DNA sequence: AGCGTGACGAGTA
DNA sequence: ATACTCGCCACGC
């Protein structure tokens, strides 16, 4: 017999373990800080940046998705303004564009905003 | 089973 | 700064 007909409907009762862990990390990122997809994957020691990205794309709506960003500090396409609004409200370090061109939104200052997942210290002083 | 696509990342030109 | 390539893993056709 082939097990291909296995319903496997258990998946609806709860999110996949991996997704749950990714969301858990996203929730534990302190305000004013961000983590890259790759960092989350590394912190979890599972999957890769693309897997984290997939989870965020599917279930990110349930967590502060704006605190999980790309390594280059670019804002989320389609949610740039929404994310920017959160960043300004939380005081997340942003890097203003040198050339004030229309549509040229600021990017995250990863050097300062990147969170290592350790202590939530303000990192300074 | 192959191929394209994606809320990615790093390297190179 | 941008553009392109390759590596990565999961999903859909």
Coordinates of N, CA and C (backbone and C1' of nucleotides) in Angstrom, one line a residue:
Chain A
X1 N 0.8 -1.2 0.0 CA 0.0 0.0 0.0 C 0.8 1.2 0.0
X2 N 0.3 2.1 -0.7 CA 1.1 3.4 -0.7 C 0.6 4.3 0.3
X3 N 1.4 5.0 0.9 CA 1.0 5.9 2.0 C 0.7 7.3 1.4
X4 N 0.6 7.3 0.1 CA 0.4 8.6 -0.6 C -1.0 9.2 -0.3
X5 N -1.9 8.2 0.1 CA -3.2 8.7 0.3 C -3.4 9.2 1.8
X6 N -2.3 9.2 2.5 CA -2.4 9.6 3.9 C -2.9 11.1 4.0
X7 N -4.0 11.3 4.7 CA -4.6 12.6 4.8 C -3.6 13.6 5.4
X8 N -3.1 13.2 6.5 CA -2.1 14.1 7.2 C -2.7 15.4 7.5
X9 N -3.9 15.5 7.9 CA -4.6 16.7 8.2 C -4.1 17.4 9.5
X10 N -3.1 16.8 10.1 CA -2.7 17.3 11.4 C -2.1 18.7 11.2
X11 N -1.6 19.0 10.0 CA -1.0 20.3 9.8 C -1.8 21.5 10.1
X12 N -3.1 21.3 10.1 CA -4.0 22.5 10.3 C -4.2 22.8 11.7
X13 N -4.0 21.8 12.6 CA -4.2 22.1 14.0 C -3.2 23.1 14.6
X14 N -2.0 23.0 14.1 CA -1.0 23.9 14.6 C 0.1 24.2 13.5
X15 N 0.8 25.3 13.6 CA 1.8 25.6 12.6 C 2.9 24.6 12.7
X16 N 3.6 24.4 11.6 CA 4.8 23.5 11.6 C 5.8 24.0 12.7
X17 N 6.5 23.1 13.2 CA 7.4 23.4 14.3 C 8.4 24.5 13.9
X18 N 8.9 24.3 12.7 CA 9.8 25.3 12.2 C 9.2 26.7 12.1
X19 N 8.0 26.8 11.6 CA 7.4 28.1 11.5 C 7.1 28.7 12.9
X20 N 6.8 27.9 13.8 CA 6.5 28.3 15.2 C 7.8 28.9 15.8
X21 N 8.9 28.3 15.5 CA 10.1 28.8 16.1 C 10.6 30.1 15.5
X22 N 10.3 30.2 14.2 CA 10.7 31.4 13.5 C 9.9 32.6 14.0
X23 N 8.6 32.3 14.2 CA 7.7 33.4 14.7 C 8.1 33.7 16.2
X24 N 8.5 32.7 16.9 CA 8.9 32.9 18.3 C 10.1 33.9 18.4
X25 N 11.0 33.7 17.5 CA 12.2 34.5 17.5 C 11.8 36.0 17.1
X26 N 11.0 36.1 16.1 CA 10.5 37.4 15.6 C 9.8 38.2 16.8
X27 N 9.1 37.5 17.6 CA 8.4 38.1 18.7 C 9.4 38.6 19.8
X28 N 10.5 37.9 19.9 CA 11.4 38.2 21.0 C 12.4 39.3 20.5
X29 N 12.4 39.7 19.3 CA 13.2 40.9 18.9 C 12.7 42.1 19.6
X30 N 13.5 42.8 20.3 CA 13.1 44.0 21.0 C 12.9 45.2 20.1
X31 N 12.0 46.1 20.4 CA 11.7 47.3 19.6 C 13.0 48.1 19.3
X32 N 13.0 48.6 18.2 CA 14.2 49.4 17.9 C 15.3 48.6 17.4
X33 N 15.1 47.3 17.3 CA 16.2 46.4 16.8 C 15.6 45.5 15.7
X34 N 16.5 44.9 14.9 CA 16.1 44.1 13.8 C 17.0 42.9 13.6
X35 N 16.5 41.8 13.0 CA 17.3 40.6 12.8 C 17.1 40.3 11.3
X36 N 18.1 39.8 10.7 CA 18.0 39.5 9.3 C 17.5 38.0 9.2
X37 N 17.0 37.7 8.0 CA 16.4 36.4 7.8 C 17.5 35.3 8.0
X38 N 18.7 35.7 7.6 CA 19.8 34.7 7.7 C 20.2 34.6 9.2
X39 N 20.1 35.7 9.9 CA 20.4 35.6 11.4 C 19.5 34.7 12.1
X40 N 18.2 34.9 11.8 CA 17.2 34.1 12.4 C 17.4 32.6 12.2
X41 N 17.7 32.3 10.9 CA 18.0 30.9 10.6 C 19.2 30.4 11.3
X42 N 20.2 31.2 11.4 CA 21.4 30.8 12.1 C 21.2 30.7 13.6
X43 N 20.4 31.6 14.1 CA 20.1 31.5 15.5 C 19.3 30.3 15.9
X44 N 18.4 29.8 14.9 CA 17.6 28.6 15.1 C 18.5 27.4 14.8
X45 N 19.5 27.6 14.1 CA 20.4 26.5 13.7 C 19.6 25.5 12.8
X46 N 18.7 26.1 12.0 CA 17.8 25.3 11.2 C 17.4 26.0 9.9
X47 N 17.4 25.3 8.8 CA 16.9 25.9 7.6 C 17.9 27.0 7.1
X48 N 17.4 27.9 6.3 CA 18.2 29.0 5.8 C 17.3 30.2 5.6
X49 N 17.9 31.3 5.2 CA 17.2 32.6 5.1 C 16.0 32.5 4.2
X50 N 16.0 31.6 3.2 CA 14.8 31.5 2.4 C 13.7 30.8 3.1
X51 N 14.0 29.9 4.0 CA 13.0 29.2 4.7 C 12.4 30.2 5.7
X52 N 13.2 31.0 6.3 CA 12.7 32.0 7.3 C 11.8 33.0 6.5
X53 N 12.2 33.4 5.4 CA 11.5 34.3 4.5 C 10.1 33.7 4.2
X54 N 10.1 32.5 3.9 CA 8.8 31.8 3.5 C 7.9 31.8 4.7
X55 N 8.4 31.5 5.9 CA 7.5 31.5 7.1 C 7.0 32.9 7.3
X56 N 7.8 33.9 7.2 CA 7.4 35.2 7.4 C 6.3 35.6 6.4
X57 N 6.5 35.2 5.2 CA 5.6 35.5 4.1 C 4.2 34.9 4.4
X58 N 4.2 33.7 5.0 CA 3.0 33.0 5.2 C 2.3 33.4 6.6
X59 N 3.1 33.4 7.6 CA 2.6 33.7 8.9 C 3.1 34.9 9.6
X60 N 3.9 35.7 8.9 CA 4.5 36.9 9.5 C 3.5 37.9 10.0
X61 N 2.3 37.8 9.5 CA 1.2 38.7 9.9 C 0.9 38.6 11.3
X62 N 1.3 37.6 12.0 CA 1.0 37.4 13.4 C 2.0 37.9 14.3
X63 N 3.1 38.4 13.8 CA 4.2 38.9 14.6 C 4.8 40.2 14.0
X64 N 5.6 40.9 14.8 CA 6.2 42.1 14.3 C 7.2 41.8 13.2
X65 N 6.6 41.6 12.0 CA 7.4 41.3 10.8 C 8.4 42.3 10.4
X66 N 8.1 43.6 10.8 CA 9.1 44.6 10.3 C 10.4 44.5 11.1
X67 N 10.5 43.7 12.1 CA 11.8 43.5 12.8 C 12.6 42.4 12.2
X68 N 12.1 41.8 11.2 CA 12.8 40.8 10.4 C 13.1 41.3 9.1
X69 N 14.3 41.7 8.8 CA 14.6 42.4 7.5 C 15.7 41.7 6.7
X70 N 15.9 42.2 5.5 CA 17.0 41.7 4.7 C 18.3 42.2 5.1
X71 N 19.3 41.4 4.8 CA 20.7 41.8 5.2 C 21.2 43.1 4.7
X72 N 20.7 43.5 3.6 CA 21.1 44.8 3.0 C 20.4 46.0 3.5
X73 N 19.5 45.7 4.4 CA 18.8 46.8 5.1 C 17.7 47.5 4.3
X74 N 17.3 46.9 3.2 CA 16.2 47.4 2.3 C 14.9 47.1 3.0
X75 N 14.0 48.0 2.9 CA 12.7 47.8 3.5 C 11.9 46.9 2.6
X76 N 10.8 46.3 3.2 CA 10.0 45.3 2.5 C 9.2 45.9 1.4
X77 N 9.5 45.4 0.2 CA 8.7 45.9 -1.0 C 7.2 45.7 -0.8
X78 N 6.5 46.8 -0.9 CA 5.0 46.6 -0.7 C 4.6 47.0 0.7
X79 N 5.5 47.0 1.6 CA 5.2 47.4 3.0 C 6.2 48.4 3.5
X80 N 6.9 49.1 2.6 CA 8.0 50.0 3.0 C 7.4 51.1 3.9
X81 N 6.4 51.7 3.5 CA 5.8 52.8 4.4 C 5.3 52.3 5.7
X82 N 4.7 51.1 5.7 CA 4.2 50.5 6.9 C 5.4 50.2 7.8
X83 N 6.4 49.6 7.3 CA 7.6 49.3 8.1 C 8.3 50.6 8.6
X84 N 8.4 51.5 7.7 CA 9.0 52.8 8.1 C 8.3 53.5 9.2
X85 N 7.0 53.4 9.2 CA 6.2 54.0 10.3 C 6.5 53.3 11.6
X86 N 6.7 52.0 11.6 CA 7.1 51.3 12.8 C 8.5 51.7 13.3
X87 N 9.4 51.7 12.3 CA 10.8 52.1 12.7 C 10.9 53.4 13.3
X88 N 10.2 54.4 12.8 CA 10.2 55.7 13.4 C 9.6 55.8 14.7
X89 N 8.6 54.9 14.9 CA 7.8 54.9 16.2 C 8.7 54.2 17.2
X90 N 9.5 53.3 16.8 CA 10.3 52.5 17.8 C 11.7 53.1 17.9
X91 N 12.1 54.0 17.0 CA 13.4 54.6 17.1 C 14.4 53.7 16.5
X92 N 14.1 52.9 15.6 CA 15.0 52.0 14.9 C 16.0 52.8 14.1
X93 N 17.3 52.6 14.3 CA 18.4 53.3 13.5 C 18.1 53.2 12.0
X94 N 17.9 54.4 11.4 CA 17.8 54.4 10.0 C 18.9 55.2 9.3
X95 N 19.2 54.8 8.1 CA 20.2 55.5 7.4 C 19.6 56.3 6.3
X96 N 19.6 57.6 6.4 CA 18.9 58.5 5.4 C 19.7 58.4 4.1
X97 N 19.0 58.5 3.0 CA 19.6 58.5 1.7 C 20.3 59.8 1.5
X98 N 21.5 59.7 1.0 CA 22.3 61.0 0.7 C 21.5 61.8 -0.2
X99 N 21.1 61.2 -1.3 CA 20.4 62.0 -2.3 C 18.9 61.9 -2.0
X100 N 18.4 63.1 -1.7 CA 16.9 63.1 -1.4 C 16.1 63.0 -2.6
X101 N 16.1 61.8 -3.2 CA 15.3 61.6 -4.4 C 13.9 61.1 -4.0
X102 N 12.9 61.5 -4.7 CA 11.5 61.0 -4.4 C 11.5 59.5 -4.5
X103 N 10.8 58.9 -3.6 CA 10.7 57.5 -3.6 C 11.9 56.8 -3.1
X104 N 12.9 57.5 -2.8 CA 14.1 56.9 -2.2 C 14.1 56.9 -0.7
X105 N 13.4 55.9 -0.2 CA 13.2 55.9 1.3 C 14.5 55.5 2.0
X106 N 14.7 55.8 3.2 CA 15.9 55.5 4.0 C 15.9 53.9 4.2
X107 N 17.1 53.5 4.4 CA 17.3 52.0 4.7 C 17.7 51.9 6.1
X108 N 17.6 50.7 6.6 CA 18.0 50.4 8.0 C 19.5 50.5 8.2
X109 N 19.9 51.1 9.3 CA 21.3 51.1 9.6 C 21.7 49.8 10.3
X110 N 21.9 48.8 9.5 CA 22.2 47.5 10.1 C 23.3 47.5 11.1
X111 N 24.3 48.3 10.9 CA 25.4 48.4 11.9 C 24.9 48.7 13.3
X112 N 23.9 49.4 13.4 CA 23.4 49.8 14.7 C 22.1 49.0 15.1
X113 N 21.3 48.7 14.1 CA 20.0 48.1 14.3 C 20.1 46.6 14.5
X114 N 21.1 46.0 13.9 CA 21.2 44.5 13.9 C 21.3 44.0 15.4
X115 N 20.4 43.1 15.6 CA 20.4 42.5 17.0 C 20.9 41.1 16.9
X116 N 21.8 40.8 17.8 CA 22.5 39.5 17.8 C 21.7 38.4 18.5
X117 N 20.6 38.8 19.1 CA 19.8 37.8 19.7 C 20.2 37.5 21.2
X118 N 21.2 38.3 21.6 CA 21.7 38.1 22.9 C 20.9 38.9 23.9
X119 N 21.6 39.8 24.6 CA 20.9 40.7 25.6 C 20.2 41.8 24.8
X120 N 19.2 42.3 25.4 CA 18.4 43.4 24.7 C 19.0 44.8 25.1
X121 N 20.2 44.8 25.5 CA 20.8 46.0 25.9 C 20.7 47.1 24.9
X122 N 20.7 48.3 25.2 CA 20.7 49.3 24.2 C 22.0 49.4 23.5
X123 N 22.9 48.7 23.9 CA 24.1 48.7 23.3 C 24.9 49.8 23.5
X124 N 24.9 50.4 24.6 CA 25.7 51.5 24.7 C 25.7 52.1 25.9
X125 N 26.5 52.7 26.2 CA 26.8 53.4 27.4 C 26.7 53.1 28.1
Chain B
dA1 P 12.8 11.2 -8.8 O5' 12.0 11.4 -10.2 C5' 12.6 10.9 -11.4 C4' 12.7 12.1 -12.5 C3' 13.6 13.2 -11.9 O3' 14.4 13.7 -12.9 C1' 11.4 14.0 -12.4
dG2 P 15.5 14.8 -12.5 O5' 15.0 16.0 -13.4 C5' 14.7 15.8 -14.7 C4' 14.0 17.0 -15.3 C3' 14.8 18.3 -15.0 O3' 14.8 19.1 -16.2 C1' 12.7 18.5 -14.1
dC3 P 15.7 20.4 -16.2 O5' 14.6 21.5 -15.7 C5' 13.5 21.7 -16.5 C4' 12.7 23.0 -16.1 C3' 13.7 24.1 -15.6 O3' 13.2 25.3 -16.2 C1' 12.2 23.6 -13.9
dG4 P 14.0 26.7 -15.9 O5' 12.9 27.5 -15.1 C5' 11.6 27.5 -15.6 C4' 10.7 28.2 -14.6 C3' 11.2 29.5 -14.1 O3' 10.2 30.5 -14.0 C1' 10.9 28.1 -12.3
dT5 P 10.5 32.0 -13.6 O5' 10.2 32.0 -12.1 C5' 8.8 31.8 -11.6 C4' 8.8 31.8 -10.1 C3' 9.5 33.1 -9.5 O3' 8.6 33.8 -8.7 C1' 10.1 31.1 -8.4
dG6 P 8.9 35.2 -8.3 O5' 9.2 35.0 -6.8 C5' 8.2 34.6 -5.9 C4' 8.7 34.3 -4.5 C3' 9.6 35.4 -4.0 O3' 9.3 35.7 -2.6 C1' 10.8 33.3 -3.9
dA7 P 8.3 36.9 -2.5 O5' 8.9 37.4 -1.1 C5' 9.5 38.7 -1.1 C4' 10.3 38.8 0.2 C3' 10.9 37.5 0.8 O3' 12.2 37.8 1.1 C1' 9.5 38.6 2.4
dC8 P 13.3 37.7 0.0 O5' 14.6 37.2 0.8 C5' 14.5 36.6 2.0 C4' 15.9 36.1 2.5 C3' 16.9 37.3 2.5 O3' 17.8 37.1 3.7 C1' 17.7 35.6 1.1
dG9 P 19.0 38.1 3.8 O5' 20.2 37.3 3.1 C5' 20.6 36.0 3.7 C4' 22.1 35.8 3.4 C3' 22.9 37.0 3.5 O3' 24.2 36.7 4.1 C1' 23.0 36.1 1.3
dA10 P 25.3 37.9 4.3 O5' 26.5 37.5 3.4 C5' 26.8 36.1 3.2 C4' 27.7 35.9 2.0 C3' 28.7 37.1 1.9 O3' 30.0 36.5 1.7 C1' 27.5 36.8 -0.1
dG11 P 31.3 37.5 1.5 O5' 31.6 37.4 -0.1 C5' 31.6 36.1 -0.7 C4' 31.8 36.1 -2.2 C3' 32.9 37.2 -2.6 O3' 33.8 36.7 -3.5 C1' 30.8 37.6 -3.7
dT12 P 35.0 37.5 -4.0 O5' 34.5 38.1 -5.4 C5' 34.1 37.2 -6.4 C4' 33.6 38.0 -7.6 C3' 34.6 39.1 -8.1 O3' 34.9 39.0 -9.4 C1' 32.4 39.9 -7.9
dA13 P 35.9 40.0 -10.1 O5' 35.0 40.9 -10.9 C5' 34.1 40.3 -11.9 C4' 33.3 41.4 -12.7 C3' 34.2 42.6 -13.1 O3' 33.8 43.0 -14.4 C1' 32.4 43.3 -11.7
Chain C
dA1 P 24.9 52.3 -0.5 O5' 24.6 52.4 -2.1 C5' 23.9 53.5 -2.6 C4' 23.9 53.4 -4.1 C3' 23.3 52.1 -4.6 O3' 22.0 52.3 -5.0 C1' 25.4 52.6 -5.6
dT2 P 21.1 51.0 -5.3 O5' 21.6 50.5 -6.7 C5' 21.7 51.4 -7.9 C4' 22.1 50.6 -9.1 C3' 21.3 49.3 -9.3 O3' 21.0 49.2 -10.7 C1' 23.6 48.8 -9.1
dA3 P 20.1 48.0 -11.2 O5' 21.1 46.9 -11.7 C5' 22.1 47.2 -12.7 C4' 22.8 46.0 -13.2 C3' 21.9 44.8 -13.3 O3' 22.1 44.1 -14.5 C1' 23.7 44.3 -11.8
dC4 P 21.3 42.7 -14.9 O5' 22.3 41.6 -14.5 C5' 23.7 41.7 -14.9 C4' 24.5 40.5 -14.3 C3' 23.7 39.2 -14.3 O3' 24.4 38.1 -14.9 C1' 24.7 39.6 -12.2
dT5 P 23.8 36.6 -15.0 O5' 24.6 36.0 -13.8 C5' 26.0 36.1 -13.8 C4' 26.7 35.2 -12.7 C3' 26.0 33.8 -12.7 O3' 27.0 32.8 -12.6 C1' 25.9 34.9 -10.5
dC6 P 26.4 31.2 -12.7 O5' 26.5 30.9 -11.1 C5' 27.8 31.1 -10.4 C4' 27.6 30.6 -9.0 C3' 26.9 29.3 -8.8 O3' 27.6 28.5 -7.9 C1' 25.8 31.0 -7.5
dG7 P 27.0 27.0 -7.6 O5' 26.4 27.3 -6.1 C5' 27.2 27.9 -5.1 C4' 26.5 27.9 -3.8 C3' 25.7 26.6 -3.5 O3' 25.9 26.2 -2.2 C1' 24.3 28.6 -3.4
dC8 P 25.1 24.8 -1.8 O5' 23.8 25.3 -1.1 C5' 23.8 26.0 0.1 C4' 22.5 26.6 0.5 C3' 21.4 25.5 0.4 O3' 21.3 24.8 1.7 C1' 20.6 27.6 -0.5
dC9 P 20.6 23.3 1.7 O5' 19.0 23.7 1.7 C5' 18.5 24.4 2.8 C4' 17.1 24.7 2.6 C3' 16.2 23.5 2.3 O3' 15.1 23.5 3.1 C1' 15.8 25.1 0.6
dA10 P 14.1 22.1 3.1 O5' 12.8 22.7 2.5 C5' 12.1 23.8 3.1 C4' 11.0 24.3 2.3 C3' 10.0 23.3 1.8 O3' 8.7 23.7 2.1 C1' 10.8 24.5 0.0
dC11 P 7.5 22.7 1.8 O5' 6.9 23.4 0.5 C5' 6.6 24.8 0.5 C4' 6.0 25.3 -0.8 C3' 5.0 24.3 -1.4 O3' 3.9 25.0 -1.9 C1' 6.8 24.7 -3.0
dG12 P 2.6 24.2 -2.4 O5' 2.7 24.6 -4.0 C5' 2.8 25.9 -4.4 C4' 2.8 26.0 -5.9 C3' 1.7 25.0 -6.6 O3' 1.1 25.7 -7.7 C1' 3.9 24.5 -7.3
dC13 P -0.1 24.9 -8.5 O5' 0.7 24.6 -9.8 C5' 1.2 25.6 -10.6 C4' 2.0 25.1 -11.8 C3' 1.1 24.0 -12.6 O3' 1.1 24.3 -14.0 C1' 3.3 23.2 -12.1

